[in-house]
Amino acid sequence: MAEPTIAAKKPAVLELEAGNYWWCTCGQSANQPFCDGGHKGTDFTPQKFTLEEKRTVALCQCKYTENAPFCDGKHAQL
C-alpha cells in the first residue's frame, strides 16, 4: 500500500459538535484533517468517525497514528 502524505507533524486540536466526520487518511486533503476527496485515484479511503457529544479532540495529521483518527504522538518519531 502507498505511504500517506504527512500533512503536519502535530495534531489538529478542535472542538467538534456531536455528529459524523470523515478523517483524511491520505494527507492530500486541502481541508485537513478532514477529507475533501483528494484521495481520488489513490489506494486511500477516508475514515468515518462519530462523536456522541460535543468535545475537544486531537486529530492526527501525520497519518501514522495507531489510534486513528486520534493522535497518539507518532508524529514525534517522524
XYZ file of N, CA, C and O in Angstrom:
312
model
N 0.832 -1.182 0.000
C 0.000 0.000 0.000
C 0.876 1.245 0.000
O 1.957 1.265 0.559
N 0.412 2.290 -0.600
C 1.144 3.544 -0.697
C 1.292 4.203 0.676
O 0.493 3.967 1.590
N 2.286 5.036 0.818
C 2.505 5.773 2.052
C 1.690 7.069 2.010
O 1.641 7.738 0.977
N 1.082 7.445 3.137
C 0.330 8.699 3.153
C 1.269 9.904 3.156
O 2.431 9.802 3.554
N 0.750 11.037 2.733
C 1.478 12.299 2.807
C 1.324 12.851 4.214
O 0.217 12.880 4.752
N 2.415 13.283 4.811
C 2.349 13.882 6.139
C 1.836 15.310 5.970
O 2.517 16.163 5.398
N 0.628 15.565 6.444
C 0.029 16.895 6.314
C 0.649 17.862 7.325
O 0.833 19.034 7.030
N 0.962 17.374 8.518
C 1.586 18.178 9.565
C 2.135 17.232 10.627
O 1.618 16.136 10.814
N 3.165 17.675 11.326
C 3.746 16.861 12.395
C 3.241 17.339 13.752
O 3.996 17.444 14.718
N 1.946 17.623 13.797
C 1.266 17.969 15.041
C -0.218 17.686 14.822
O -0.703 17.731 13.693
N -0.939 17.401 15.900
C -2.365 17.126 15.739
C -3.153 18.405 15.512
O -2.708 19.507 15.836
N -4.338 18.251 14.960
C -5.297 19.344 14.855
C -6.196 19.233 16.084
O -6.944 18.263 16.211
N -6.064 20.167 16.998
C -6.877 20.154 18.209
C -8.104 21.017 17.935
O -7.991 22.220 17.698
N -9.267 20.358 17.947
C -10.510 21.011 17.544
C -11.634 20.685 18.514
O -11.706 19.574 19.046
N -12.526 21.643 18.714
C -13.752 21.381 19.457
C -14.826 21.090 18.416
O -15.144 21.944 17.582
N -15.337 19.874 18.432
C -16.303 19.432 17.431
C -17.651 19.129 18.063
O -17.725 18.617 19.186
N -18.692 19.431 17.325
C -20.046 19.106 17.747
C -20.283 17.607 17.578
O -19.572 16.934 16.825
N -21.294 17.090 18.234
C -21.690 15.695 18.041
C -22.056 15.499 16.574
O -22.603 16.392 15.937
N -21.704 14.352 16.028
C -22.046 14.065 14.638
C -21.036 13.176 13.971
O -20.123 12.647 14.612
N -21.202 12.992 12.676
C -20.320 12.151 11.868
C -19.301 13.018 11.141
O -19.650 14.086 10.630
N -18.078 12.507 11.062
C -16.985 13.203 10.394
C -16.213 12.200 9.552
O -16.222 10.998 9.834
N -15.527 12.714 8.531
C -14.679 11.876 7.676
C -13.246 12.377 7.770
O -12.921 13.466 7.313
N -12.386 11.560 8.367
C -10.978 11.889 8.577
C -10.160 11.503 7.349
O -10.290 10.403 6.817
N -9.330 12.418 6.898
C -8.448 12.179 5.751
C -7.359 11.179 6.136
O -6.664 11.369 7.125
N -7.208 10.126 5.358
C -6.163 9.132 5.599
C -4.969 9.285 4.669
O -3.898 8.766 4.952
N -5.151 10.016 3.570
C -4.091 10.126 2.559
C -3.135 11.284 2.804
O -2.003 11.269 2.345
N -3.604 12.324 3.493
C -2.794 13.507 3.740
C -2.834 14.523 2.612
O -2.172 15.546 2.675
N -3.631 14.279 1.585
C -3.669 15.173 0.430
C -4.833 16.163 0.462
O -4.918 17.037 -0.399
N -5.705 16.060 1.436
C -6.846 16.967 1.531
C -6.375 18.389 1.824
O -5.480 18.604 2.646
N -6.993 19.357 1.199
C -6.712 20.766 1.485
C -7.506 21.224 2.703
O -7.337 22.346 3.166
N -8.356 20.343 3.239
C -9.216 20.650 4.376
C -8.819 19.806 5.586
O -9.662 19.259 6.275
N -7.525 19.660 5.829
C -7.040 18.827 6.929
C -7.664 19.247 8.242
O -7.860 20.426 8.485
N -7.974 18.273 9.085
C -7.731 16.841 8.974
C -8.887 16.075 8.339
O -8.936 14.858 8.406
N -9.803 16.802 7.706
C -10.983 16.172 7.122
C -10.805 15.907 5.632
O -10.056 16.591 4.951
N -11.526 14.924 5.143
C -11.458 14.538 3.733
C -12.147 15.568 2.840
O -13.219 16.055 3.167
N -11.509 15.874 1.719
C -12.142 16.716 0.691
C -12.152 16.020 -0.668
O -12.379 16.638 -1.691
N -11.869 14.716 -0.668
C -11.858 13.952 -1.916
C -10.497 13.897 -2.577
O -10.365 13.331 -3.667
N -9.457 14.457 -1.952
C -8.117 14.470 -2.532
C -7.516 13.092 -2.733
O -6.522 12.949 -3.439
N -8.111 12.071 -2.145
C -7.607 10.696 -2.270
C -8.011 10.032 -3.582
O -7.500 8.961 -3.901
N -8.882 10.655 -4.335
C -9.368 10.025 -5.566
C -8.198 9.623 -6.456
O -7.267 10.374 -6.670
N -8.242 8.400 -6.947
C -7.175 7.866 -7.781
C -6.033 7.251 -6.984
O -5.020 6.860 -7.558
N -6.191 7.160 -5.650
C -5.165 6.548 -4.798
C -5.747 5.293 -4.135
O -6.916 4.969 -4.317
N -4.927 4.634 -3.330
C -5.365 3.458 -2.578
C -6.084 3.837 -1.286
O -6.520 2.966 -0.544
N -6.182 5.114 -0.985
C -6.722 5.573 0.292
C -8.223 5.826 0.237
O -8.762 6.193 -0.797
N -8.865 5.640 1.385
C -10.266 5.998 1.573
C -10.372 6.714 2.916
O -9.621 6.410 3.844
N -11.285 7.667 3.045
C -11.428 8.370 4.315
C -12.001 7.443 5.388
O -12.614 6.431 5.079
N -11.763 7.815 6.640
C -12.268 7.027 7.760
C -13.358 7.813 8.471
O -13.121 8.916 8.960
N -14.533 7.223 8.555
C -15.651 7.852 9.254
C -15.477 7.666 10.758
O -15.076 6.594 11.223
N -15.769 8.734 11.503
C -15.840 8.595 12.959
C -17.014 9.420 13.453
O -17.441 10.378 12.814
N -17.549 9.004 14.584
C -18.746 9.622 15.147
C -18.466 10.090 16.566
O -17.880 9.350 17.364
N -18.872 11.310 16.852
C -18.810 11.829 18.220
C -20.234 11.859 18.757
O -21.134 12.373 18.098
N -20.415 11.320 19.925
C -21.742 11.257 20.531
C -22.114 12.564 21.222
O -23.291 12.819 21.470
N -21.108 13.366 21.550
C -21.353 14.646 22.209
C -20.258 15.620 21.813
O -19.202 15.219 21.320
N -20.512 16.898 22.019
C -19.516 17.928 21.719
C -18.291 17.690 22.595
O -18.417 17.448 23.802
N -17.086 17.725 21.972
C -15.858 17.539 22.750
C -14.650 18.042 21.979
O -14.707 18.243 20.769
N -13.576 18.228 22.700
C -12.316 18.625 22.100
C -11.535 17.363 21.769
O -11.404 16.466 22.614
N -11.044 17.292 20.549
C -10.293 16.126 20.088
C -8.972 16.573 19.466
O -8.846 17.699 18.999
N -8.003 15.678 19.475
C -6.720 15.898 18.799
C -6.665 14.900 17.649
O -6.453 13.703 17.862
N -6.894 15.404 16.435
C -6.934 14.535 15.259
C -5.555 14.485 14.600
O -4.911 15.508 14.392
N -5.143 13.281 14.260
C -3.840 13.050 13.645
C -3.757 13.728 12.284
O -4.678 13.641 11.475
N -2.620 14.378 12.041
C -2.361 14.963 10.728
C -1.134 14.344 10.069
O -0.898 14.573 8.889
N -0.361 13.544 10.829
C 0.805 12.888 10.215
C 0.387 11.620 9.480
O 1.106 11.138 8.621
N -0.777 11.093 9.822
C -1.393 9.919 9.184
C -0.751 8.589 9.584
O -1.037 7.564 9.003
N 0.102 8.594 10.603
C 0.753 7.366 11.047
C 0.278 6.907 12.426
O 0.829 5.971 12.988
N -0.753 7.524 12.964
C -1.284 7.127 14.264
C -1.751 5.671 14.238
O -2.205 5.177 13.205
N -1.672 5.027 15.368
C -2.217 3.674 15.510
C -3.566 3.729 16.229
O -4.118 2.691 16.573
N -4.075 4.939 16.434
C -5.354 5.152 17.109
C -6.242 6.065 16.257
O -6.859 6.980 16.755
N -6.255 5.819 14.956
C -6.965 6.689 14.007
C -8.421 6.869 14.396
O -9.057 5.919 14.831
N -8.910 8.070 14.276
C -8.308 9.266 13.704
C -7.567 10.137 14.719
O -7.112 11.226 14.406
N -7.459 9.625 15.940
C -6.904 10.433 17.023
C -5.383 10.322 17.105
O -4.801 9.276 16.836
N -4.755 11.433 17.490
C -3.298 11.483 17.606
C -2.833 10.566 18.744
O -3.415 10.547 19.818
N -1.750 9.827 18.483
C -1.138 9.002 19.528
C 0.317 9.399 19.763
O 1.057 8.704 20.431
N 0.741 10.532 19.189
C 2.099 11.018 19.377
C 3.115 10.485 18.395
O 4.299 10.803 18.465
N 2.687 9.664 17.446
C 3.586 9.044 16.472
C 4.375 10.095 15.671
O 5.502 9.845 15.259
N 3.795 11.300 15.498
C 4.464 12.352 14.740
C 5.835 12.730 15.321
O 6.703 13.172 14.609
N 6.018 12.496 16.614
C 7.288 12.828 17.245
C 8.419 11.908 16.789
O 9.591 12.228 16.949
N 8.076 10.770 16.178
C 9.076 9.797 15.713
C 9.384 9.943 14.224
O 10.223 9.235 13.702
N 8.704 10.871 13.542
C 8.891 11.002 12.097
C 9.985 11.998 11.769
O 10.248 12.911 12.458
